[in-house]
Each structure stands twice: as structure tokens, then as C-alpha cells.
Coordinates of C-alpha atoms and ligand atoms in Angstrom, one line a residue:
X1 CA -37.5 -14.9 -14.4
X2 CA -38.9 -13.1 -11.2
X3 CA -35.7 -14.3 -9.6
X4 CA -33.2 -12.7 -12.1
X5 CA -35.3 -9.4 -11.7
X6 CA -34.9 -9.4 -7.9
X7 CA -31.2 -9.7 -9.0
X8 CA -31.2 -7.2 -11.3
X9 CA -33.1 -5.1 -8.8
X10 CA -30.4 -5.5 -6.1
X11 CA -27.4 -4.9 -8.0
X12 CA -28.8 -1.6 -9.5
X13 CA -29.7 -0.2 -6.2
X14 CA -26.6 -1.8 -4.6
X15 CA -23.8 -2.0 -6.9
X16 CA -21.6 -2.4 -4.2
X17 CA -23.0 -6.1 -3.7
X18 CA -21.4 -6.8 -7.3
X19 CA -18.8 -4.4 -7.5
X20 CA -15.5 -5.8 -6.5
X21 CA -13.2 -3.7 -4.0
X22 CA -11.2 -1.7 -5.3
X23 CA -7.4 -2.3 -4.5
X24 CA -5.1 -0.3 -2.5
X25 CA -2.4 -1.5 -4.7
X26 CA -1.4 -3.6 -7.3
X27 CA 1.9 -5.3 -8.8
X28 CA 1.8 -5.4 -12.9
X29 CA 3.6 -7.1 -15.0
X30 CA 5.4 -9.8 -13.2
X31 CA 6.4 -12.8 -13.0
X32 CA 4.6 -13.9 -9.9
X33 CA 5.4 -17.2 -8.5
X34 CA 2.0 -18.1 -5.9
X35 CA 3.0 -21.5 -4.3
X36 CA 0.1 -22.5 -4.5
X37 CA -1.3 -24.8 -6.9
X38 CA -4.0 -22.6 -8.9
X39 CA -2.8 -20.6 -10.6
X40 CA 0.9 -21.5 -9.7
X41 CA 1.3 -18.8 -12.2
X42 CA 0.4 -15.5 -12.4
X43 CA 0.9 -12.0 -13.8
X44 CA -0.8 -9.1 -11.2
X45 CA -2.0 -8.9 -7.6
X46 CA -4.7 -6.7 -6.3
X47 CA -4.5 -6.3 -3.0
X48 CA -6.6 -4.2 -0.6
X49 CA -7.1 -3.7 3.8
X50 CA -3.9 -5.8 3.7
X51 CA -5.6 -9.0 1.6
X52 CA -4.8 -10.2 -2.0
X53 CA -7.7 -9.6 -4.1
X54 CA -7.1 -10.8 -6.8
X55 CA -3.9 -12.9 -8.9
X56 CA -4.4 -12.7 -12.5
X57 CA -3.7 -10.9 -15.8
X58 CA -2.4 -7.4 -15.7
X59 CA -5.3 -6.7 -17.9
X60 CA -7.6 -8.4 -15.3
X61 CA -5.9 -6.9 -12.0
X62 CA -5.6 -3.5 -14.3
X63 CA -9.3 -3.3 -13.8
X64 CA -9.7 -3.1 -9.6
X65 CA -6.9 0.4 -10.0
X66 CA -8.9 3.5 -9.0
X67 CA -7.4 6.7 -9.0
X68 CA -6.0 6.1 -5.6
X69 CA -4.3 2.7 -6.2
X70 CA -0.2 2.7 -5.7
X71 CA 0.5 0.3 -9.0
X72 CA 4.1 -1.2 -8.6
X73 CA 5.2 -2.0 -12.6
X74 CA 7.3 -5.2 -11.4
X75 CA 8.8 -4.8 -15.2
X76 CA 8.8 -9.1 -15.6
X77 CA 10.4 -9.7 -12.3
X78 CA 9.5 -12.5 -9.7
X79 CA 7.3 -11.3 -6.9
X80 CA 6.9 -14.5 -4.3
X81 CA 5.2 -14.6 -1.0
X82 CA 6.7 -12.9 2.2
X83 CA 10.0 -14.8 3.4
X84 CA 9.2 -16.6 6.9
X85 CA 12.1 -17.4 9.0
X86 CA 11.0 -20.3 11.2
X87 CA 14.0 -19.7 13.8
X88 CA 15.3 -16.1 14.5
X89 CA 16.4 -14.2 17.7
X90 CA 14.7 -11.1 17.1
X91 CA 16.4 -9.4 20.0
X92 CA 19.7 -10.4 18.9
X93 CA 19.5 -9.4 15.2
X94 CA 18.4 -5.9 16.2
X95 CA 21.1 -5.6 19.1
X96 CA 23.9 -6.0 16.0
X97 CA 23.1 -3.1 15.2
X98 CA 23.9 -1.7 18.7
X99 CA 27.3 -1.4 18.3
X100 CA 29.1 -0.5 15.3
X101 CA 32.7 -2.1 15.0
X102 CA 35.9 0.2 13.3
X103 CA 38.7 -1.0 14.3
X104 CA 39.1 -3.1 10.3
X105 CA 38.6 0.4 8.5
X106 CA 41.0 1.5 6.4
X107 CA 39.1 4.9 5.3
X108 CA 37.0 7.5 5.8
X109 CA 34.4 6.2 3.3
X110 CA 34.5 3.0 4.7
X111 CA 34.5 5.0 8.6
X112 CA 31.2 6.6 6.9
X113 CA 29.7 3.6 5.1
X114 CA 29.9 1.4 8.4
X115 CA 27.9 4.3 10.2
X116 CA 25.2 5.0 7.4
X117 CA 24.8 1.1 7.5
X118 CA 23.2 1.6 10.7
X119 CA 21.6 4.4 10.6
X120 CA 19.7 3.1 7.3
X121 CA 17.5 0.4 10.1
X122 CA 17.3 2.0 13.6
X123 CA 14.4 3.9 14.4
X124 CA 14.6 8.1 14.5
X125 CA 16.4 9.2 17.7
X126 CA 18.6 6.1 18.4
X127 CA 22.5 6.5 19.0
X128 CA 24.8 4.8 17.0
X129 CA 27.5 4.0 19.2
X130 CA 30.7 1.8 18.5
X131 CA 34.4 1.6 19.0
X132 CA 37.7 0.7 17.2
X133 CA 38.3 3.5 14.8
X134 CA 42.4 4.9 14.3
X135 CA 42.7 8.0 11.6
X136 CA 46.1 7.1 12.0
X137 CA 46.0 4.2 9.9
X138 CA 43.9 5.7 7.6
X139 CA 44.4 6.8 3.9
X140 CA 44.8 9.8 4.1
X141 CA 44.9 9.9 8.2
X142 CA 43.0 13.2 8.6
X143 CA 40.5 13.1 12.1
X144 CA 37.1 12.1 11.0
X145 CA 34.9 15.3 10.5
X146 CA 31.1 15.3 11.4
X147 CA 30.3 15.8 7.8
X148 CA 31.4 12.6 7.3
X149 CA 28.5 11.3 8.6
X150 CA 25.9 13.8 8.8
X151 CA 23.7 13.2 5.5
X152 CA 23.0 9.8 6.3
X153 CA 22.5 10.6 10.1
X154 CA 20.4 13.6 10.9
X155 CA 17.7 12.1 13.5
X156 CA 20.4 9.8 14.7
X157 CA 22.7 11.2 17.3
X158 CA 26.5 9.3 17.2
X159 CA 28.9 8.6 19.6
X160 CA 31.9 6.4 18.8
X161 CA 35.1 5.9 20.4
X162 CA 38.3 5.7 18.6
X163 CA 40.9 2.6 19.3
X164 CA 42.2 3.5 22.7
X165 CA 39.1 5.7 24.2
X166 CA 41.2 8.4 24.4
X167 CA 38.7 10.3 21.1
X168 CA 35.3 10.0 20.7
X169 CA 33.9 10.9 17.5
X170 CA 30.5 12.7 17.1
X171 CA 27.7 13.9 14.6
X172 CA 26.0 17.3 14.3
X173 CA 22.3 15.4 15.7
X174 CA 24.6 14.5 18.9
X175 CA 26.5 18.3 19.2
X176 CA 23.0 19.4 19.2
X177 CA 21.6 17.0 21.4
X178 CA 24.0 18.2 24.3
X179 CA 23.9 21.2 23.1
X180 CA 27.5 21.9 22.3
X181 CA 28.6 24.6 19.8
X182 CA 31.2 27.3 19.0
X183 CA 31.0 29.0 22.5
X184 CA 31.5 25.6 24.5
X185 CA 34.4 25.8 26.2
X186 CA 37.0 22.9 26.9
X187 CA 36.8 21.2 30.3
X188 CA 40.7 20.9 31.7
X189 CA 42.0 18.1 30.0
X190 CA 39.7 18.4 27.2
X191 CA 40.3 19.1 23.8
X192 CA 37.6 19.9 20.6
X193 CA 38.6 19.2 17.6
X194 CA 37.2 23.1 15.6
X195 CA 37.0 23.6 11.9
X196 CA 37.9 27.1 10.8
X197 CA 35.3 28.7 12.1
X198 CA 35.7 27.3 15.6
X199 CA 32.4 24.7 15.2
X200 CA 33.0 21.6 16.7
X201 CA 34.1 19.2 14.0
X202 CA 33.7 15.7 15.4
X203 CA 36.2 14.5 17.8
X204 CA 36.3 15.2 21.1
X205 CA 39.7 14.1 23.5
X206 CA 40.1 13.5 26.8
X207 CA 37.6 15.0 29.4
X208 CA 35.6 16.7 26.5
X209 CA 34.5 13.3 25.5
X210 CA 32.2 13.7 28.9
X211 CA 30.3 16.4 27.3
X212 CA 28.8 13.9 24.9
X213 CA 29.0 10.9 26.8
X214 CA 26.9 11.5 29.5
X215 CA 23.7 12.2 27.3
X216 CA 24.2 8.4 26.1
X217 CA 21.3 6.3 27.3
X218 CA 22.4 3.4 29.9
X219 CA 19.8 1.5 28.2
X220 CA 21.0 1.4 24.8
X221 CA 21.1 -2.5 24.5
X222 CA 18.1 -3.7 26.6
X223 CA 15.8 -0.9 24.8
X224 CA 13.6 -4.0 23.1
X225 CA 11.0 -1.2 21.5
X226 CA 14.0 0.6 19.5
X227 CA 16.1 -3.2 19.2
X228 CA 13.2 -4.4 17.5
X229 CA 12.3 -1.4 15.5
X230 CA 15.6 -2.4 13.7
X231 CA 15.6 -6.1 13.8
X232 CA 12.1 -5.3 11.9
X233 CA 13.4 -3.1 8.9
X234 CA 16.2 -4.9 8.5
X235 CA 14.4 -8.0 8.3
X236 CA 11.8 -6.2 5.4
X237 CA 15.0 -4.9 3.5
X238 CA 15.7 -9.0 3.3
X239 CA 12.1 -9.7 1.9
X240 CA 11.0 -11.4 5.3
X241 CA 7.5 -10.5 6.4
X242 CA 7.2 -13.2 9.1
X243 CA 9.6 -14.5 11.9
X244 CA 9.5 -17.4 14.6
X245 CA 11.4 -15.9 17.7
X246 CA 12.4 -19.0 19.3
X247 CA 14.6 -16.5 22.0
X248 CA 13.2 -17.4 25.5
X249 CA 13.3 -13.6 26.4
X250 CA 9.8 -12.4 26.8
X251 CA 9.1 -9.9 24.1
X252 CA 5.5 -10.2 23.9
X253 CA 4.7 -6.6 25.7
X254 CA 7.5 -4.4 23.7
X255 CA 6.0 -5.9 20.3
X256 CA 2.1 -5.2 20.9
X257 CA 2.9 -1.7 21.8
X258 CA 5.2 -1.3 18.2
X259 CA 2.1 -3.5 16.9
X260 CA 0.0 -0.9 18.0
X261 CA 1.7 2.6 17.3
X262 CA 2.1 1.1 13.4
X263 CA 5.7 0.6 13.8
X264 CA 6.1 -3.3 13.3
X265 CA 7.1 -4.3 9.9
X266 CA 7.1 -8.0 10.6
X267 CA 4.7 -10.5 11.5
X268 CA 6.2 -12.4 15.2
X269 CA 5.8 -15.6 17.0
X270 CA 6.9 -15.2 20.2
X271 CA 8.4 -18.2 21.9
X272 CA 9.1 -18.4 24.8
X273 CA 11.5 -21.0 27.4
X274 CA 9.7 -24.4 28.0
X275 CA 10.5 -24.0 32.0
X276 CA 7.7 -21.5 32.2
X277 CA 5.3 -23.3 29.8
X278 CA 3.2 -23.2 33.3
X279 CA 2.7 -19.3 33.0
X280 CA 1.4 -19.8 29.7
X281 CA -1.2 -22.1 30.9
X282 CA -2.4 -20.5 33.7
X283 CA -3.4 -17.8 31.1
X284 CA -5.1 -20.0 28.6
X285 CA -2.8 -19.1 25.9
X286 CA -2.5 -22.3 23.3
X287 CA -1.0 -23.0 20.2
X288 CA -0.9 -19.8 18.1
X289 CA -2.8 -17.5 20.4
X290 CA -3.0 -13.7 19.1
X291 CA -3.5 -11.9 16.1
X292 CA -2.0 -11.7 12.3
X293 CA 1.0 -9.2 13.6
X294 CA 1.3 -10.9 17.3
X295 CA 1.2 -14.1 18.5
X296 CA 2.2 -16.0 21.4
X297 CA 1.6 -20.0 22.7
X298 CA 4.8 -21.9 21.6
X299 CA 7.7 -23.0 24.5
X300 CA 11.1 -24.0 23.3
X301 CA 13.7 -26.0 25.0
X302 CA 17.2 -27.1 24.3
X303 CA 18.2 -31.4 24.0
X304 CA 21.3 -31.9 24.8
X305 CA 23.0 -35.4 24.8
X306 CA 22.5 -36.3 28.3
X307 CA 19.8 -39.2 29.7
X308 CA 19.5 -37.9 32.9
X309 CA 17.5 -34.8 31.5
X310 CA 15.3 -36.8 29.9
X311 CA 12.4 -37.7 32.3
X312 CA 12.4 -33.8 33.4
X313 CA 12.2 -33.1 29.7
X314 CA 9.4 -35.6 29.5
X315 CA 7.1 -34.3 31.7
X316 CA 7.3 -31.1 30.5
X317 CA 6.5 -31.4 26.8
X318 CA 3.4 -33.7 28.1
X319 CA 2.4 -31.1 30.0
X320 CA 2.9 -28.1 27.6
X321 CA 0.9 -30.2 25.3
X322 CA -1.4 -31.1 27.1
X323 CA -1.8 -27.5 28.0
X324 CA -2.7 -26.8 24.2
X325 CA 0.7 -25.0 23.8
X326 CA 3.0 -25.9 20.8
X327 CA 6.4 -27.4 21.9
X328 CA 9.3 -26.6 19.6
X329 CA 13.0 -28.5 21.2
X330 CA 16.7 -27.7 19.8
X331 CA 18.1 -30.9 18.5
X332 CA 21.7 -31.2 16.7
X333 CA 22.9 -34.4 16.5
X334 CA 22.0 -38.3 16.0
X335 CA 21.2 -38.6 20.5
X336 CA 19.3 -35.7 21.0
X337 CA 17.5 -36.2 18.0
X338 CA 16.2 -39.4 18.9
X339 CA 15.6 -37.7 22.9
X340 CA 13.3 -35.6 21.1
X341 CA 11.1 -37.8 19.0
X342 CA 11.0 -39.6 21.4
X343 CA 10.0 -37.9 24.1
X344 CA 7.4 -36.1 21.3
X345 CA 6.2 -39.6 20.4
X346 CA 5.4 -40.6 24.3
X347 CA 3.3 -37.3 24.8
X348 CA 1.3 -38.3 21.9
X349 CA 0.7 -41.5 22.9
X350 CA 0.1 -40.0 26.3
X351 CA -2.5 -36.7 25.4
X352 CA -3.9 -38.4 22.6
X353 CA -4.1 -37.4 18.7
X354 CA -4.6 -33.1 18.4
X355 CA -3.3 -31.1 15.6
X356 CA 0.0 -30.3 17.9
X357 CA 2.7 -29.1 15.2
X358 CA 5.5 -30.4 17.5
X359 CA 8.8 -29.0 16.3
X360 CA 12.1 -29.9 16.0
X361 CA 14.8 -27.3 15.8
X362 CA 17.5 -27.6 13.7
X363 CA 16.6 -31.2 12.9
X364 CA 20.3 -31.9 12.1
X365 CA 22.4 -34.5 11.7
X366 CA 19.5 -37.3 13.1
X367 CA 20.3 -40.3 11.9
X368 CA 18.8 -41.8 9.0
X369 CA 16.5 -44.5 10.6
X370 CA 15.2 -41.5 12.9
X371 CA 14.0 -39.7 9.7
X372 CA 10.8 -41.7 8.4
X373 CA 9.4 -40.7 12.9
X374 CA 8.9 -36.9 11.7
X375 CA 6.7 -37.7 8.8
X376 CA 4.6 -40.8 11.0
X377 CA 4.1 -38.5 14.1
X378 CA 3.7 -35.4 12.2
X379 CA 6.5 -33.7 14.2
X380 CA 8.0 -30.4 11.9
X381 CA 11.6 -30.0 11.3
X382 CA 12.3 -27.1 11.3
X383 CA 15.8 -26.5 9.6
X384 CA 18.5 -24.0 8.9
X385 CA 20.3 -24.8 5.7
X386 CA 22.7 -21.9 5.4
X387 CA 23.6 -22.3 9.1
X388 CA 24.5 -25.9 8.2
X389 CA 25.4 -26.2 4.8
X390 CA 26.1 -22.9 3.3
X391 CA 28.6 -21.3 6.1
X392 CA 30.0 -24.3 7.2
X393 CA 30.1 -26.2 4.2
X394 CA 29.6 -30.0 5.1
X395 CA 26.1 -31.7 4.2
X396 CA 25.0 -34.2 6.4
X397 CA 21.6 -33.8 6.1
X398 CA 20.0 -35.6 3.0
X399 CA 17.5 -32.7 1.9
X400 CA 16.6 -34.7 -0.9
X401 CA 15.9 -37.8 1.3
X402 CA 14.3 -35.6 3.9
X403 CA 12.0 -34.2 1.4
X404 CA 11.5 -37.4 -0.4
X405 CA 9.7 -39.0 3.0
X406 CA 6.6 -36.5 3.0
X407 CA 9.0 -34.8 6.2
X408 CA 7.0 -31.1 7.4
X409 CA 10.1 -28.3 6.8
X410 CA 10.4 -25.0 7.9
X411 CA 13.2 -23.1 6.9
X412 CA 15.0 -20.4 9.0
X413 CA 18.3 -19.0 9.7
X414 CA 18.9 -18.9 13.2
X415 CA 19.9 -15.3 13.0
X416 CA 21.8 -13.5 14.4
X417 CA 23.9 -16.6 15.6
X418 CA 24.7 -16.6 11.2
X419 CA 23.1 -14.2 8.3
X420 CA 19.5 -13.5 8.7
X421 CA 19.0 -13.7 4.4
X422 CA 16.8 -16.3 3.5
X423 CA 18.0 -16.0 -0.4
X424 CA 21.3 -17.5 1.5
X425 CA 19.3 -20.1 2.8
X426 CA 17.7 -21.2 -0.6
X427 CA 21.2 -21.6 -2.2
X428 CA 22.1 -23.5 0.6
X429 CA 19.1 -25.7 0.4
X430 CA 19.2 -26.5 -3.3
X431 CA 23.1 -26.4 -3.8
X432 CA 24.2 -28.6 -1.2
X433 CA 25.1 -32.4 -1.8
X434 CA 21.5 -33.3 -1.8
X435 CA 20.2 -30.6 -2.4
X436 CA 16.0 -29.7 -3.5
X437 CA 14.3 -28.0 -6.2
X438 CA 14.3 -23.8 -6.2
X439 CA 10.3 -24.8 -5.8
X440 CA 10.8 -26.5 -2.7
X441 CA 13.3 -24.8 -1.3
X442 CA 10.9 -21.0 -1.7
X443 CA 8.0 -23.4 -0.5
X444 CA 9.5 -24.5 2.4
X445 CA 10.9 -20.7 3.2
X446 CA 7.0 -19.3 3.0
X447 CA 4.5 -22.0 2.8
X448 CA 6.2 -24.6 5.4
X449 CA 7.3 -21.6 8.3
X450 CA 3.3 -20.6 8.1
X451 CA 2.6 -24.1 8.6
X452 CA 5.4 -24.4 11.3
X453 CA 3.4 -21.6 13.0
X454 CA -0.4 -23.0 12.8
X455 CA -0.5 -20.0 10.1
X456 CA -0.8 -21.6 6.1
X457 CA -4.6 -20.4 6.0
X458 CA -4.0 -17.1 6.6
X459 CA -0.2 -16.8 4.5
X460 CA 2.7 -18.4 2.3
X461 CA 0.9 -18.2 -0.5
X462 CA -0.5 -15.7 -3.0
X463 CA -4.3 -16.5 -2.9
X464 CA -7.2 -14.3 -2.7
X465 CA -8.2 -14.2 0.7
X466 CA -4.7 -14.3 2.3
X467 CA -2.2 -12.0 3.9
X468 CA -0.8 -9.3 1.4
X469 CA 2.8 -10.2 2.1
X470 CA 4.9 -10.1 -0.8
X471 CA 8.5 -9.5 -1.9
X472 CA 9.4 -8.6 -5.5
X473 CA 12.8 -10.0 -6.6
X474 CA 15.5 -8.2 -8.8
X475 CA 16.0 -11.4 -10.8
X476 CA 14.4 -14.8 -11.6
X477 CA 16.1 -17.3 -8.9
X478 CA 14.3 -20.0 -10.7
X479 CA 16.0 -19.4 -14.0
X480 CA 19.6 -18.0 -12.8
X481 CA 22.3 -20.0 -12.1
X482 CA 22.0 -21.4 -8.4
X483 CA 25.2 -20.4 -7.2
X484 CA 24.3 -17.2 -8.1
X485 CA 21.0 -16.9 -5.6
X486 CA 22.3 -15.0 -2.8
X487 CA 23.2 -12.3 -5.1
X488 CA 19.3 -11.8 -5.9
X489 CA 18.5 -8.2 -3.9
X490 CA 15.2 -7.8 -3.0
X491 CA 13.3 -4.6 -4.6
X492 CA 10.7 -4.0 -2.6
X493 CA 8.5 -5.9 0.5
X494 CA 5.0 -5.3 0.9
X495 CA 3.7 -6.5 4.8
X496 CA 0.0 -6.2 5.3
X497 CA -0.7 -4.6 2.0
X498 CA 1.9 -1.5 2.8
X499 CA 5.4 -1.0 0.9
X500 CA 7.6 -2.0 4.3
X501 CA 10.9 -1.7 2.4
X502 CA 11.9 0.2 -1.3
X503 CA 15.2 -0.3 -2.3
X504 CA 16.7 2.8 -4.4
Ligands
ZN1 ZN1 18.5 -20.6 17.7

């Protein structure tokens, strides 16, 4: 009795011991898929300082609203844990945007879709700059005007050349940028294209085009902050919170200062080439070292089908490993498939049982007595299905077979070598010859890369306690036709609790 009164006591005077947080926000009505195994189902999710809550009943979730809570209606559609690409260069998906191509465009809609396109994921203040356009073999084959272009591009200045670099094409953010107006004055040689008011219009010919063009920053494709910046939103406008960047370029210093100024949408593991795995070590970085948004400690190397290599490759997975660092080596093909495991299986032998996470990139084409090693030694494959079976079709790889032997899959794309979309990558996995369940495929996509990454405590599932990364779906890929998959669009990504991408 005297105990229940102390407890009554306490909650009185502290209500905040019982009371349960409210959330910041909270997804009603939907068909949530947790991948996890209690509840697998669910309706709502609470979720507040970036953490799920709570997964319940509408009613139940309904309950932890205030008057400040953003409350996403998800109107029965399937919200699923944050896409995790396993095997991404981040650098190279945000430098696609660096250049837009025109020389295919047959209109000046199409001229103005192709710019808005990139203007909808680089950061405020970056050119768009590109080549290849010809009004002349346009319908109708009027020069481009800057109002083309200008709604979807006012804090991005643009610069593109036309087909034979004689005409460069401009924006009003640019014109202003170089300050160029009514009163400027053709250089010799130059010409400016005027509307009837004599405003610049848009194209510049000949030594004009050196009014623009020498504002353009020499930096434009080695600018990691702004590359990255876009390789960011455009992977949260594709429902992936979470990438592996198994590039060997260094990115680690660009992406805490984005981590820090608020401007990283995606979680990143930075990997980087095994060759230095030494400068790792004389840091004391291991396995996974960093926080929720930034994390460094894996070394990747390429296995290529040739012996000699081997004993160099060798020593330096057993000493990366030793070193506490996670070793993650490119294999395609049934030789350096088997150079790999093996050379995985002699540095276990060698350093002795430790929760390693050794990883095998790409995984493909091993051959089938090679297959039963991963699950035995614990080594992760870590594999690309629409990079092997959607794009190009054949299936060697047994998924079902794979999956069958208890094998540890991650799933990634190997963007921007092939499309970054991981709904691509699910169609792939579960409409190819052998293909898997929707289940495993989505499991494999969230709750396998966090593994791959030394990260399924903290995400890949919905479960209070973990990582509010989420992506709401505008239809049920469990229930549609598979084939139809990659047509799925995402609605909206939520990364660390905040709406990173709204589609409209
Ligand atoms: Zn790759």
C-alpha cells in the first residue's frame, strides 16, 4: 500500500515521469509495413527528437498529437522504413547533375523540363551548366527565351551552350549575377539576343558569351559540399534515407560540415580505398566509427581475376581487420569470388572470431558451391539486383537459392554507374528467374543495408526506439502487380523525424 502511495505521490508531482512525449509528428492511417516482427503490422507512428515513439492504432498514436504535432494522413497507403542503398557513389550521383545534356531535345518544353529537372535537387546558388541544345531543330525553332526557364530557376544562375559553342543560353539569376541588362553593350563580335524592350532575352553569340562565362565557377564538378547537397535530395525524393559510399574518394570532411549546418538529408557511410586502410588505423577509427548521420571505418578494394594480386590482397584485409576496420571487396564473377572468401576466410582464421561484417560487393555470378562460405563465415553479400538483373536482363544469381542458405544481403544500386531507385531494385529482386518475396526483397533494401553497416539496432525497422526514417509509398507494392513496382512514386520521406522530401 505505502508503495503505491509513493507512486501516486510521484506521478502527481511529476507527471512528466508517466506522461509519454509528445510527438513531433505522426503518420495516420496507413498501411505501415515495420519489418520487424512485432507488430509486423501497424496503422500510426509517433515519432519525436528524430525516434519512433510509438507504432500502433491511429486511435492510439492519435493520442501523443499536441497542438504542435505535423500529422501526415497517409489515407491507407504503405509507409516502410527508409530505403538503404548498401553501394552508392555519392559523389558521382550528385556530379549527374553537373552537366545537363540537350543535344536529344526536340522542344522548348522539353529544353525547359531538362533544366527544371536540375534545378529541382541542387542546392540555392549552383549553376546549371550543359551543352548540346539546336533551336534549329526545334518545333517551332524560335531561340530559347530566359522565361523559359526562369520559374523553376530563380536562385540558380544557368549557363548552357548550344550544339556548336557558338550561343550560350542564360537565365535572369545569371544576367543578374554578372550584372548584365538593357544598357550592356555588345563586345566586338558579340551579339545579345533583346526582346522588345532591349532586355537581354537569353542567348548570347560569340564574344558576348564571355560576359557570362567568366563568372562560371572552375570548380563546378569537384565542389563535394554542393555535389552532395544534390546527390542527398535526390536520393530523399527516391525514399532513401541511408547510403553506403563505397567511392574511395575521401568525403568524410565535406559531409560533417553539411552534417553540421543541417543540410544532409541522408544518413552516409563513408568508405574509403583499402590501400590506405593504414591511415584509418593510425587514427583508431574501426568498424562503424561516427555518429547516426556520419560514419566512417570501412576500406573497399576491387578483386580482379588475377593470382598474383592475391597475397598483396591478403595481407591487407588481415591487417584492416585486425585493425577493427570493416573490409568490404568488389567481386563479379565465379574467380574473384572464390579470391575473396577466401582471402576473408584466411584472415578469420588468422585474427580470430570478432563480429567483422566482411562484405562482398556485388556478390555475382560466384559459383554455386562458393555460396553455402557466406552464410558459414558470416561474410555479407552485398548485391545489386537491378544492376544485374533488371537493366541487363540475364539472372545468374539464384536469389531464391541465395536466400534459401541463411546468406546476409544488402541491397544497393551501384548508382550512378545504373539508376539510384531502389523500387527498381525490388522488381528486379523478386521478378527475376529466381526471384524472392516483396517481404524479402524490402527487408533486405532496409533491414539487411543497416546490418551491412553495423547499424540494425539503431534502423531498418519501425520500432520504438529506432531512427525516425520512413518513406510513405503512393501504392501498396505488396499487393500490385510486380511488374508494376518501379512505377510506385514515393510521397513523402521523413530522415531523422523531418519531412526531407514532399512530392506535389
Ligand atoms: Zn560500385
Amino acid at each position: 500500500m505505502k508503495f503505491f502511495t509513493v507512486v501516486l505521490i510521484l506521478f502527481f508531482v511529476f507527471p512528466v515521469f508517466a506522461a509519454p512525449d509528445n510527438a513531433d509528428l505522426i503518420i495516420i492511417n496507413a498501411n505501415v509495413r515495420t519489418m520487424a516482427s512485432l507488430p509486423a503490422r501497424a496503422e500510426a507512428v509517433a515519432v519525436a527528437n528524430g525516434e519512433i515513439i510509438a507504432v500502433g492504432t491511429t486511435k492510439a498514436v492519435r493520442a501523443l498529437a499536441d497542438e504542435n504535432t505535423k500529422i501526415i494522413d497517409a489515407e491507407g497507403r504503405l509507409v516502410l522504413p527508409g530505403f538503404n542503398d548498401a553501394h552508392v557513389h555519392l559523389g558521382a550521383i550528385g556530379n549527374t547533375f553537373s552537366t545537363v545534356k540537350l543535344d536529344d531535345v526536340k522542344t522548348p518544353a522539353e529544353f525547359a523540363a531538362r533544366i527544371a529537372n536540375v534545378a529541382k535537387f541542387i542546392p540555392k546558388g549552383r549553376w546549371i551548366l550543359g551543352s548540346g541544345w539546336d533551336n534549329t531543330r526545334w518545333i517551332p525553332n524560335d531561340a530559347p527565351t530566359k522565361a523559359l526557364v526562369d520559374d523553376a530557376t530563380p536562385d540558380n544562375p544557368v549557363f548552357v551552350y548550344n550544339t556548336d559553342g557558338k550561343a550560350a543560353f542564360v537565365n535572369t539569376a545569371a544576367l543578374k549575377l554578372a550584372s548584365i541588362n538593357k544598357s550592356t553593350k555588345e563586345p566586338p563580335g558579340g551579339l545579345i539576343h533583346r526582346d522588345t524592350t532591349g532586355e537581354p532575352s537569353g542567348v548570347f553569340r560569340g564574344s558576348a558569351i564571355i560576359l557570362i562565362s567568366r563568372f562560371v565557377p572552375t570548380n563546378h564538378t569537384k565542389n563535394w559540399s554542393e555535389i552532395i547537397q544534390t546527390a542527398s535530395r535526390y536520393a530523399a525524393s527516391l525514399g532513401i534515407t541511408s547510403v553506403q559510399d563505397t567511392h574511395s574518394d575521401d568525403l568524410l570532411i565535406p559531409l560533417r560540415e553539411l552534417e553540421l549546418s543541417g543540410k544532409l538529408k541522408t544518413r552516409v557511410y563513408d568508405c574509403i580505398s583499402l590501400s590506405d586502410w593504414q591511415k584509418l588505423a593510425a587514427k583508431k577509427t574501426k568498424a562503424a566509427t561516427g555518429n547516426a548521420m556520419v560514419r566512417t571505418g570501412c576500406v573497399k578494394f576491387f578483386a580482379e581475376d588475377d593470382t598474383e594480386e592475391t597475397a598483396e590482397l591478403d595481407r591487407d584485409v588481415a591487417g584492416a581487420d585486425k585493425a577493427g576496420l570493416q573490409v568490404a571487396i568488389h567481386a563479379i564473377g565465379p574467380r574473384p569470388n572464390e579470391i575473396v572468401l577466401d582471402s576473408f576466410e584466411k584472415a578469420i582464421k588468422a585474427n580470430g572470431p570478432r563480429d567483422r561484417r566482411f562484405r562482398v560487393e556485388h556478390a555475382h555470378n560466384a559459383r554455386p558451391q562458393d555460396w553455402p562460405r557466406f552464410a558459414r563465415s558470416n561474410i555479407i553479400a552485398s548485391m545489386q539486383p537491378w544492376l544485374f538483373h533488371g537493366e541487363n536482363g540475364a539472372a545468374s544469381d539464384d536469389f531464391k537459392k541465395i536466400f534459401d542458405l541463411r546468406t546476409i544481403v544488402a541491397f544497393g544500386s551501384d548508382a550512378s554507374i545504373t539508376e539510384f531507385d531502389p523500387l527498381l531494385g525490388i522488381q528486379a529482386a523478386v521478378t527475376s528467374k529466381n526471384g524472392i518475396s516483396v517481404e524479402q526483397a524490402v527487408r533486405t533494401y532496409t533491414v539487411g543495408s543497416a546490418f551491412a553497416e553495423f547499424q540494425e539496432k539503431v534502423k531498418g525497422t519501425i520500432e520504438v526506439g529506432k531512427l525516425a526514417d520512413l518513406v510513405i509509398l503512393s501504392d501498396d507494392i505488396f499487393s500490385i502487380d510486380r511488374s508494376k513496382i518501379s512505377g510506385v512514386r514515393v510521397l513523402t520521406t521523413i530522415m531523422n523525424g523531418s519531412v526531407v522530401y514532399a512530392s506535389n
